[in-house]
Structure formats: structure tokens, C-alpha cells
Amino acid sequence: MDDSNLAGQRRMRRKLTFWRVAFVVLIIAGAGLVWIAGRSGQAAGPAAPHIARIAITGLIQDDRELLDRIDRIGRTDAAKGLIVTISSPGGTAFGGEAIYKAIRKVAAKKPVVSDIRTLAASAGYMIALAGDHIVAGDTSITGSVGVIFQYPQIQPLLEKLGVSLEEIKSTPLKAEPTPFHPPSAEARAVIQAMIDDSYAWFVDLVADRRKMPREEALKVGDGRIMTGRQALSAKLIDELGGDEAVKAYFKSRNVDPTLTIVDWEAPSKGFLGLGATATARAALEALLPGLSGLESVAREKLFLDGLVSVWQFDPR
């Protein structure tokens, strides 16, 4: 092969490389513009009159993005009402309290309906209490009013392994409870007092929001779960039903029930989940073949580290 042919092939390869890189850059730039436009729309909220809806699902935690979204709904005049759909076994007491208070601020400006779907237990029910009207299905699960504190006790395991732990601390209650030895009577009393205080706050919330005497709130707030039908009988919800019941309540509050229901969803986290199209992902995969594997590992690690025990069905 002569020099002219080699030079021609090199030029062709350079051109192909240039256009491939240009194509990938254009795809990524386009995806970025789509993401920016989406973020701008979410920040401002829909302009047309509508009924906003948010979903509370999974483990309830201190979620700053959700709190900000709820606040924006309250400040958006186009949002004439708010539906809070709940499918959650609960979570942290603080997370539930923060979301409850944020929704109550919205309720001071516009009607709010809590729509219990599959499950709204513990902190999930706490959030449902923020609604002006609570709707549930006949077989929805709710209740579980109470507070629990659990921690593992691994001292027997350490003893079997022949491992002992020595500790020196400033006061007897420092770092109590610990999984390395059973709590003292004093430490157990401190923990119980903390639980009792949080429980009293929860019960008072039920009594206040459900307009029932505290003695009655204590009876239905003994930690039991119940179906939607049972919850209606116990006065923990207002009505059995679904979308039609929700619309009927809005109508009673002078909100047009025919307004479009707009889901105010959380933006996906991470660049690849935010605005990148399938084409952009494919292009990035071509450049970074191990990308999918890295994402998979990251998801599993984050889930494992963030796992928290809440109310769940035990078939034993």
C-alpha cells in the first residue's frame, strides 16, 4: 500500500472519530437542555389551575427535597388543592413529623386530602393526619400508632468468639444503649422515658386531628394495625373510597373536581437519571463500557447502608 493510500485512510479515520465525538457531545448537550427545561418547569410548577398530588412511598425519612416540593405547592396559586397519596409502613418519627408540619402549612392555604392506598402505618399514618380529610380503601392497612426503639444485642456472639470489649466512659449513661452489653436499669428507664414522650406527642396529635378525647385516642393508639373499614369505625379516617371520594371532598370545599390532577414528582437523582435519553445512555455506554455495572453496585450499596427496620408483616 503506497503512502497516498495510507494518508487517505488516516484522514478518513480522523473524520470518523471527529463526527463520532461530535455526535456524542450533541446528544449529551441535548439531554442536558431537556433536564434544565424540566428542572425549570418543576421549580415554577404548572401554570394552569390544577390539583397537585404527591406520593409518600417506602421508608419515611428526613427528605429535604420533598419538604421543598410541598412548600412550593403551598406557594403556587395554580395549585388549588393537594392530594397526598400514602403507601408506606412508616419510618423515622422526625421524618414523619417534618412532613406532617409541611403539609399542615399547605392546608392553611388550600384543601388537602390524604389518600391512604395500600398501607399508611406509624409515621405513614402520622402524615395522613395532616390532611383535612382522610380517605382509605376497605382493605387498606393503617394505624400502628406508637413508637419503637430497637437495637441488636451481640454480646452472646462475642462471648462465643472469645472476644471481650472494655470501655471507659465519662458517665454511666454515655453511649447507652450499646449492642455490646445489656442496658442497665437506669439506661433502660431513660430510653423508656424517651419513647413515652414521643408516644404521648403522637397520641395527642391523633386526639387533636381526629377530634376525639385523649382516652379514646389511647385506646385506638395501642400500636394495633387495622383495615380501612376498622379505621373508619375507630374514627381514624373520614371515608372509605378512592378517587371519586377525593373529588367529592374537593367539590365540598369549592374546588373544581374536574381540574387536572398533576403529579408533583421528585426529580431523579444523578445525571443519568435526570435528563439523559436512552440514546445518550447508549452513547455514554459506548465510551464507558463498565457504566451499568458501576451503577448497579452503587444502587445496592446505597440501599444496604440506608436500610431501616419498620413495621412489616412477619409470616411466622
PDB file of N, CA and C in Angstrom, residues 68-152:
ATOM      1  N   ASP A  68     -39.303  20.705  50.364  1.00  0.00           N
ATOM      2  CA  ASP A  68     -39.253  21.866  49.472  1.00  0.00           C
ATOM      3  C   ASP A  68     -40.373  21.801  48.442  1.00  0.00           C
ATOM      4  N   ARG A  69     -40.647  20.593  47.938  1.00  0.00           N
ATOM      5  CA  ARG A  69     -41.713  20.434  46.947  1.00  0.00           C
ATOM      6  C   ARG A  69     -43.069  20.775  47.553  1.00  0.00           C
ATOM      7  N   ILE A  70     -43.308  20.312  48.775  1.00  0.00           N
ATOM      8  CA  ILE A  70     -44.570  20.617  49.455  1.00  0.00           C
ATOM      9  C   ILE A  70     -44.704  22.120  49.668  1.00  0.00           C
ATOM     10  N   ASP A  71     -43.610  22.754  50.057  1.00  0.00           N
ATOM     11  CA  ASP A  71     -43.629  24.208  50.264  1.00  0.00           C
ATOM     12  C   ASP A  71     -43.964  24.939  48.965  1.00  0.00           C
ATOM     13  N   ARG A  72     -43.408  24.488  47.835  1.00  0.00           N
ATOM     14  CA  ARG A  72     -43.679  25.133  46.552  1.00  0.00           C
ATOM     15  C   ARG A  72     -45.142  24.964  46.144  1.00  0.00           C
ATOM     16  N   ILE A  73     -45.717  23.810  46.475  1.00  0.00           N
ATOM     17  CA  ILE A  73     -47.142  23.606  46.185  1.00  0.00           C
ATOM     18  C   ILE A  73     -47.973  24.623  46.960  1.00  0.00           C
ATOM     19  N   GLY A  74     -47.606  24.832  48.216  1.00  0.00           N
ATOM     20  CA  GLY A  74     -48.335  25.801  49.030  1.00  0.00           C
ATOM     21  C   GLY A  74     -48.238  27.212  48.490  1.00  0.00           C
ATOM     22  N   ARG A  75     -47.105  27.542  47.851  1.00  0.00           N
ATOM     23  CA  ARG A  75     -46.891  28.898  47.340  1.00  0.00           C
ATOM     24  C   ARG A  75     -47.333  29.069  45.890  1.00  0.00           C
ATOM     25  N   THR A  76     -47.773  27.984  45.258  1.00  0.00           N
ATOM     26  CA  THR A  76     -48.201  28.051  43.858  1.00  0.00           C
ATOM     27  C   THR A  76     -49.704  28.286  43.786  1.00  0.00           C
ATOM     28  N   ASP A  77     -50.102  29.457  43.315  1.00  0.00           N
ATOM     29  CA  ASP A  77     -51.522  29.803  43.250  1.00  0.00           C
ATOM     30  C   ASP A  77     -52.293  28.882  42.310  1.00  0.00           C
ATOM     31  N   ALA A  78     -51.617  28.362  41.286  1.00  0.00           N
ATOM     32  CA  ALA A  78     -52.295  27.493  40.319  1.00  0.00           C
ATOM     33  C   ALA A  78     -52.707  26.164  40.936  1.00  0.00           C
ATOM     34  N   ALA A  79     -52.040  25.760  42.009  1.00  0.00           N
ATOM     35  CA  ALA A  79     -52.404  24.523  42.715  1.00  0.00           C
ATOM     36  C   ALA A  79     -53.563  24.840  43.656  1.00  0.00           C
ATOM     37  N   LYS A  80     -54.749  24.400  43.305  1.00  0.00           N
ATOM     38  CA  LYS A  80     -55.956  24.741  44.063  1.00  0.00           C
ATOM     39  C   LYS A  80     -56.213  23.792  45.230  1.00  0.00           C
ATOM     40  N   GLY A  81     -55.526  22.676  45.249  1.00  0.00           N
ATOM     41  CA  GLY A  81     -55.684  21.714  46.319  1.00  0.00           C
ATOM     42  C   GLY A  81     -54.538  20.725  46.257  1.00  0.00           C
ATOM     43  N   LEU A  82     -54.437  19.878  47.273  1.00  0.00           N
ATOM     44  CA  LEU A  82     -53.345  18.905  47.338  1.00  0.00           C
ATOM     45  C   LEU A  82     -53.873  17.539  47.748  1.00  0.00           C
ATOM     46  N   ILE A  83     -53.477  16.522  46.997  1.00  0.00           N
ATOM     47  CA  ILE A  83     -53.756  15.129  47.351  1.00  0.00           C
ATOM     48  C   ILE A  83     -52.446  14.504  47.803  1.00  0.00           C
ATOM     49  N   VAL A  84     -52.460  13.880  48.976  1.00  0.00           N
ATOM     50  CA  VAL A  84     -51.280  13.184  49.484  1.00  0.00           C
ATOM     51  C   VAL A  84     -51.586  11.691  49.476  1.00  0.00           C
ATOM     52  N   THR A  85     -51.041  10.964  48.511  1.00  0.00           N
ATOM     53  CA  THR A  85     -51.254   9.517  48.474  1.00  0.00           C
ATOM     54  C   THR A  85     -50.156   8.857  49.302  1.00  0.00           C
ATOM     55  N   ILE A  86     -50.559   7.877  50.097  1.00  0.00           N
ATOM     56  CA  ILE A  86     -49.613   7.258  51.028  1.00  0.00           C
ATOM     57  C   ILE A  86     -49.626   5.745  50.872  1.00  0.00           C
ATOM     58  N   SER A  87     -48.446   5.185  50.657  1.00  0.00           N
ATOM     59  CA  SER A  87     -48.230   3.737  50.670  1.00  0.00           C
ATOM     60  C   SER A  87     -46.901   3.515  51.376  1.00  0.00           C
ATOM     61  N   SER A  88     -46.940   3.539  52.699  1.00  0.00           N
ATOM     62  CA  SER A  88     -45.703   3.486  53.480  1.00  0.00           C
ATOM     63  C   SER A  88     -45.930   2.775  54.806  1.00  0.00           C
ATOM     64  N   PRO A  89     -44.969   1.934  55.220  1.00  0.00           N
ATOM     65  CA  PRO A  89     -45.065   1.280  56.527  1.00  0.00           C
ATOM     66  C   PRO A  89     -44.599   2.176  57.664  1.00  0.00           C
ATOM     67  N   GLY A  90     -44.099   3.372  57.330  1.00  0.00           N
ATOM     68  CA  GLY A  90     -43.619   4.283  58.357  1.00  0.00           C
ATOM     69  C   GLY A  90     -42.152   4.602  58.151  1.00  0.00           C
ATOM     70  N   GLY A  91     -41.489   4.962  59.208  1.00  0.00           N
ATOM     71  CA  GLY A  91     -40.082   5.331  59.115  1.00  0.00           C
ATOM     72  C   GLY A  91     -39.663   6.061  60.370  1.00  0.00           C
ATOM     73  N   THR A  92     -38.876   7.093  60.230  1.00  0.00           N
ATOM     74  CA  THR A  92     -38.417   7.827  61.405  1.00  0.00           C
ATOM     75  C   THR A  92     -39.510   8.765  61.905  1.00  0.00           C
ATOM     76  N   ALA A  93     -39.581   8.898  63.217  1.00  0.00           N
ATOM     77  CA  ALA A  93     -40.585   9.795  63.797  1.00  0.00           C
ATOM     78  C   ALA A  93     -40.328  11.234  63.356  1.00  0.00           C
ATOM     79  N   PHE A  94     -39.066  11.632  63.299  1.00  0.00           N
ATOM     80  CA  PHE A  94     -38.751  13.001  62.888  1.00  0.00           C
ATOM     81  C   PHE A  94     -39.128  13.238  61.431  1.00  0.00           C
ATOM     82  N   GLY A  95     -38.860  12.255  60.575  1.00  0.00           N
ATOM     83  CA  GLY A  95     -39.225  12.400  59.168  1.00  0.00           C
ATOM     84  C   GLY A  95     -40.720  12.586  59.005  1.00  0.00           C
ATOM     85  N   GLY A  96     -41.508  11.779  59.739  1.00  0.00           N
ATOM     86  CA  GLY A  96     -42.960  11.907  59.681  1.00  0.00           C
ATOM     87  C   GLY A  96     -43.433  13.243  60.217  1.00  0.00           C
ATOM     88  N   GLU A  97     -42.832  13.679  61.317  1.00  0.00           N
ATOM     89  CA  GLU A  97     -43.212  14.966  61.915  1.00  0.00           C
ATOM     90  C   GLU A  97     -42.947  16.122  60.956  1.00  0.00           C
ATOM     91  N   ALA A  98     -41.780  16.113  60.307  1.00  0.00           N
ATOM     92  CA  ALA A  98     -41.419  17.205  59.397  1.00  0.00           C
ATOM     93  C   ALA A  98     -42.375  17.282  58.214  1.00  0.00           C
ATOM     94  N   ILE A  99     -42.718  16.128  57.651  1.00  0.00           N
ATOM     95  CA  ILE A  99     -43.635  16.113  56.508  1.00  0.00           C
ATOM     96  C   ILE A  99     -45.033  16.526  56.953  1.00  0.00           C
ATOM     97  N   TYR A 100     -45.457  16.052  58.123  1.00  0.00           N
ATOM     98  CA  TYR A 100     -46.763  16.436  58.675  1.00  0.00           C
ATOM     99  C   TYR A 100     -46.866  17.959  58.787  1.00  0.00           C
ATOM    100  N   LYS A 101     -45.865  18.584  59.377  1.00  0.00           N
ATOM    101  CA  LYS A 101     -45.905  20.038  59.582  1.00  0.00           C
ATOM    102  C   LYS A 101     -45.883  20.794  58.257  1.00  0.00           C
ATOM    103  N   ALA A 102     -45.134  20.276  57.287  1.00  0.00           N
ATOM    104  CA  ALA A 102     -45.079  20.932  55.976  1.00  0.00           C
ATOM    105  C   ALA A 102     -46.443  20.890  55.292  1.00  0.00           C
ATOM    106  N   ILE A 103     -47.128  19.753  55.399  1.00  0.00           N
ATOM    107  CA  ILE A 103     -48.451  19.622  54.774  1.00  0.00           C
ATOM    108  C   ILE A 103     -49.473  20.501  55.483  1.00  0.00           C
ATOM    109  N   ARG A 104     -49.359  20.626  56.802  1.00  0.00           N
ATOM    110  CA  ARG A 104     -50.296  21.479  57.533  1.00  0.00           C
ATOM    111  C   ARG A 104     -50.155  22.943  57.098  1.00  0.00           C
ATOM    112  N   LYS A 105     -48.964  23.359  56.733  1.00  0.00           N
ATOM    113  CA  LYS A 105     -48.785  24.726  56.230  1.00  0.00           C
ATOM    114  C   LYS A 105     -49.530  24.914  54.915  1.00  0.00           C
ATOM    115  N   VAL A 106     -49.516  23.877  54.074  1.00  0.00           N
ATOM    116  CA  VAL A 106     -50.269  23.942  52.818  1.00  0.00           C
ATOM    117  C   VAL A 106     -51.761  23.995  53.118  1.00  0.00           C
ATOM    118  N   ALA A 107     -52.206  23.192  54.102  1.00  0.00           N
ATOM    119  CA  ALA A 107     -53.630  23.123  54.445  1.00  0.00           C
ATOM    120  C   ALA A 107     -54.162  24.453  54.967  1.00  0.00           C
ATOM    121  N   ALA A 108     -53.278  25.319  55.430  1.00  0.00           N
ATOM    122  CA  ALA A 108     -53.715  26.644  55.881  1.00  0.00           C
ATOM    123  C   ALA A 108     -54.104  27.527  54.703  1.00  0.00           C
ATOM    124  N   LYS A 109     -53.715  27.123  53.481  1.00  0.00           N
ATOM    125  CA  LYS A 109     -53.985  27.928  52.289  1.00  0.00           C
ATOM    126  C   LYS A 109     -54.965  27.274  51.326  1.00  0.00           C
ATOM    127  N   LYS A 110     -54.997  25.935  51.313  1.00  0.00           N
ATOM    128  CA  LYS A 110     -55.838  25.231  50.338  1.00  0.00           C
ATOM    129  C   LYS A 110     -56.187  23.851  50.875  1.00  0.00           C
ATOM    130  N   PRO A 111     -57.279  23.235  50.381  1.00  0.00           N
ATOM    131  CA  PRO A 111     -57.708  21.928  50.891  1.00  0.00           C
ATOM    132  C   PRO A 111     -56.674  20.836  50.625  1.00  0.00           C
ATOM    133  N   VAL A 112     -56.540  19.936  51.602  1.00  0.00           N
ATOM    134  CA  VAL A 112     -55.615  18.806  51.480  1.00  0.00           C
ATOM    135  C   VAL A 112     -56.359  17.516  51.808  1.00  0.00           C
ATOM    136  N   VAL A 113     -56.235  16.526  50.940  1.00  0.00           N
ATOM    137  CA  VAL A 113     -56.841  15.216  51.172  1.00  0.00           C
ATOM    138  C   VAL A 113     -55.736  14.177  51.295  1.00  0.00           C
ATOM    139  N   SER A 114     -55.800  13.365  52.337  1.00  0.00           N
ATOM    140  CA  SER A 114     -54.879  12.239  52.486  1.00  0.00           C
ATOM    141  C   SER A 114     -55.551  10.999  51.924  1.00  0.00           C
ATOM    142  N   ASP A 115     -54.907  10.370  50.964  1.00  0.00           N
ATOM    143  CA  ASP A 115     -55.457   9.196  50.292  1.00  0.00           C
ATOM    144  C   ASP A 115     -54.605   7.986  50.645  1.00  0.00           C
ATOM    145  N   ILE A 116     -55.068   7.204  51.621  1.00  0.00           N
ATOM    146  CA  ILE A 116     -54.332   6.013  52.048  1.00  0.00           C
ATOM    147  C   ILE A 116     -54.552   4.905  51.028  1.00  0.00           C
ATOM    148  N   ARG A 117     -53.479   4.432  50.445  1.00  0.00           N
ATOM    149  CA  ARG A 117     -53.571   3.386  49.429  1.00  0.00           C
ATOM    150  C   ARG A 117     -53.358   2.019  50.090  1.00  0.00           C
ATOM    151  N   THR A 118     -52.274   1.369  49.799  1.00  0.00           N
ATOM    152  CA  THR A 118     -52.037   0.038  50.357  1.00  0.00           C
ATOM    153  C   THR A 118     -51.828   0.072  51.862  1.00  0.00           C
ATOM    154  N   LEU A 119     -50.999   1.005  52.314  1.00  0.00           N
ATOM    155  CA  LEU A 119     -50.567   0.987  53.709  1.00  0.00           C
ATOM    156  C   LEU A 119     -50.148   2.380  54.160  1.00  0.00           C
ATOM    157  N   ALA A 120     -50.641   2.776  55.314  1.00  0.00           N
ATOM    158  CA  ALA A 120     -50.178   4.020  55.945  1.00  0.00           C
ATOM    159  C   ALA A 120     -50.120   3.755  57.439  1.00  0.00           C
ATOM    160  N   ALA A 121     -49.006   3.179  57.869  1.00  0.00           N
ATOM    161  CA  ALA A 121     -48.859   2.792  59.267  1.00  0.00           C
ATOM    162  C   ALA A 121     -47.820   3.662  59.955  1.00  0.00           C
ATOM    163  N   SER A 122     -47.954   3.784  61.265  1.00  0.00           N
ATOM    164  CA  SER A 122     -46.999   4.506  62.090  1.00  0.00           C
ATOM    165  C   SER A 122     -46.755   5.914  61.547  1.00  0.00           C
ATOM    166  N   ALA A 123     -45.526   6.242  61.144  1.00  0.00           N
ATOM    167  CA  ALA A 123     -45.257   7.580  60.620  1.00  0.00           C
ATOM    168  C   ALA A 123     -46.049   7.853  59.350  1.00  0.00           C
ATOM    169  N   GLY A 124     -46.434   6.786  58.631  1.00  0.00           N
ATOM    170  CA  GLY A 124     -47.289   6.960  57.456  1.00  0.00           C
ATOM    171  C   GLY A 124     -48.655   7.492  57.853  1.00  0.00           C
ATOM    172  N   TYR A 125     -49.213   6.970  58.945  1.00  0.00           N
ATOM    173  CA  TYR A 125     -50.499   7.486  59.426  1.00  0.00           C
ATOM    174  C   TYR A 125     -50.323   8.883  60.014  1.00  0.00           C
ATOM    175  N   MET A 126     -49.179   9.125  60.640  1.00  0.00           N
ATOM    176  CA  MET A 126     -48.901  10.469  61.160  1.00  0.00           C
ATOM    177  C   MET A 126     -49.018  11.505  60.046  1.00  0.00           C
ATOM    178  N   ILE A 127     -48.479  11.178  58.882  1.00  0.00           N
ATOM    179  CA  ILE A 127     -48.560  12.086  57.735  1.00  0.00           C
ATOM    180  C   ILE A 127     -50.000  12.214  57.256  1.00  0.00           C
ATOM    181  N   ALA A 128     -50.743  11.096  57.265  1.00  0.00           N
ATOM    182  CA  ALA A 128     -52.150  11.145  56.842  1.00  0.00           C
ATOM    183  C   ALA A 128     -52.948  12.111  57.705  1.00  0.00           C
ATOM    184  N   LEU A 129     -52.578  12.228  58.981  1.00  0.00           N
ATOM    185  CA  LEU A 129     -53.283  13.132  59.892  1.00  0.00           C
ATOM    186  C   LEU A 129     -53.188  14.590  59.462  1.00  0.00           C
ATOM    187  N   ALA A 130     -52.231  14.901  58.606  1.00  0.00           N
ATOM    188  CA  ALA A 130     -52.067  16.289  58.163  1.00  0.00           C
ATOM    189  C   ALA A 130     -53.170  16.716  57.210  1.00  0.00           C
ATOM    190  N   GLY A 131     -53.859  15.762  56.592  1.00  0.00           N
ATOM    191  CA  GLY A 131     -54.915  16.095  55.651  1.00  0.00           C
ATOM    192  C   GLY A 131     -56.171  16.608  56.338  1.00  0.00           C
ATOM    193  N   ASP A 132     -56.919  17.456  55.639  1.00  0.00           N
ATOM    194  CA  ASP A 132     -58.209  17.913  56.156  1.00  0.00           C
ATOM    195  C   ASP A 132     -59.233  16.790  56.104  1.00  0.00           C
ATOM    196  N   HIS A 133     -58.994  15.825  55.225  1.00  0.00           N
ATOM    197  CA  HIS A 133     -59.930  14.722  55.012  1.00  0.00           C
ATOM    198  C   HIS A 133     -59.096  13.487  54.695  1.00  0.00           C
ATOM    199  N   ILE A 134     -59.383  12.367  55.367  1.00  0.00           N
ATOM    200  CA  ILE A 134     -58.615  11.138  55.152  1.00  0.00           C
ATOM    201  C   ILE A 134     -59.504  10.089  54.499  1.00  0.00           C
ATOM    202  N   VAL A 135     -59.048   9.591  53.353  1.00  0.00           N
ATOM    203  CA  VAL A 135     -59.770   8.566  52.600  1.00  0.00           C
ATOM    204  C   VAL A 135     -58.912   7.307  52.551  1.00  0.00           C
ATOM    205  N   ALA A 136     -59.546   6.146  52.640  1.00  0.00           N
ATOM    206  CA  ALA A 136     -58.814   4.878  52.554  1.00  0.00           C
ATOM    207  C   ALA A 136     -59.672   3.837  51.862  1.00  0.00           C
ATOM    208  N   GLY A 137     -59.043   2.784  51.393  1.00  0.00           N
ATOM    209  CA  GLY A 137     -59.772   1.669  50.814  1.00  0.00           C
ATOM    210  C   GLY A 137     -60.288   0.754  51.904  1.00  0.00           C
ATOM    211  N   ASP A 138     -61.261  -0.079  51.570  1.00  0.00           N
ATOM    212  CA  ASP A 138     -61.796  -1.018  52.562  1.00  0.00           C
ATOM    213  C   ASP A 138     -60.699  -1.896  53.150  1.00  0.00           C
ATOM    214  N   THR A 139     -59.763  -2.308  52.302  1.00  0.00           N
ATOM    215  CA  THR A 139     -58.721  -3.233  52.747  1.00  0.00           C
ATOM    216  C   THR A 139     -57.362  -2.564  52.914  1.00  0.00           C
ATOM    217  N   SER A 140     -57.336  -1.248  52.878  1.00  0.00           N
ATOM    218  CA  SER A 140     -56.074  -0.553  53.186  1.00  0.00           C
ATOM    219  C   SER A 140     -55.673  -0.893  54.619  1.00  0.00           C
ATOM    220  N   ILE A 141     -54.392  -0.824  54.907  1.00  0.00           N
ATOM    221  CA  ILE A 141     -53.898  -1.075  56.264  1.00  0.00           C
ATOM    222  C   ILE A 141     -53.386   0.237  56.847  1.00  0.00           C
ATOM    223  N   THR A 142     -53.825   0.535  58.060  1.00  0.00           N
ATOM    224  CA  THR A 142     -53.384   1.781  58.688  1.00  0.00           C
ATOM    225  C   THR A 142     -53.307   1.593  60.200  1.00  0.00           C
ATOM    226  N   GLY A 143     -53.058   2.670  60.909  1.00  0.00           N
ATOM    227  CA  GLY A 143     -52.937   2.581  62.365  1.00  0.00           C
ATOM    228  C   GLY A 143     -51.485   2.450  62.786  1.00  0.00           C
ATOM    229  N   SER A 144     -51.224   1.506  63.687  1.00  0.00           N
ATOM    230  CA  SER A 144     -49.884   1.292  64.247  1.00  0.00           C
ATOM    231  C   SER A 144     -49.357   2.570  64.892  1.00  0.00           C
ATOM    232  N   VAL A 145     -50.247   3.222  65.651  1.00  0.00           N
ATOM    233  CA  VAL A 145     -49.846   4.441  66.359  1.00  0.00           C
ATOM    234  C   VAL A 145     -48.933   4.043  67.513  1.00  0.00           C
ATOM    235  N   GLY A 146     -47.720   4.500  67.485  1.00  0.00           N
ATOM    236  CA  GLY A 146     -46.790   4.144  68.544  1.00  0.00           C
ATOM    237  C   GLY A 146     -45.361   4.433  68.141  1.00  0.00           C
ATOM    238  N   VAL A 147     -44.462   4.180  69.073  1.00  0.00           N
ATOM    239  CA  VAL A 147     -43.038   4.433  68.860  1.00  0.00           C
ATOM    240  C   VAL A 147     -42.270   3.209  69.325  1.00  0.00           C
ATOM    241  N   ILE A 148     -41.244   2.839  68.577  1.00  0.00           N
ATOM    242  CA  ILE A 148     -40.440   1.678  68.949  1.00  0.00           C
ATOM    243  C   ILE A 148     -38.966   2.009  68.798  1.00  0.00           C
ATOM    244  N   PHE A 149     -38.167   1.456  69.687  1.00  0.00           N
ATOM    245  CA  PHE A 149     -36.716   1.638  69.624  1.00  0.00           C
ATOM    246  C   PHE A 149     -36.091   0.255  69.705  1.00  0.00           C
ATOM    247  N   GLN A 150     -35.336  -0.120  68.691  1.00  0.00           N
ATOM    248  CA  GLN A 150     -34.722  -1.443  68.657  1.00  0.00           C
ATOM    249  C   GLN A 150     -33.232  -1.327  68.367  1.00  0.00           C
ATOM    250  N   TYR A 151     -32.477  -2.240  68.934  1.00  0.00           N
ATOM    251  CA  TYR A 151     -31.053  -2.311  68.611  1.00  0.00           C
ATOM    252  C   TYR A 151     -30.597  -3.748  68.846  1.00  0.00           C
ATOM    253  N   PRO A 152     -29.577  -4.207  68.133  1.00  0.00           N
ATOM    254  CA  PRO A 152     -29.127  -5.593  68.285  1.00  0.00           C
ATOM    255  C   PRO A 152     -28.317  -5.780  69.561  1.00  0.00           C
TER     256      PRO A 152
END
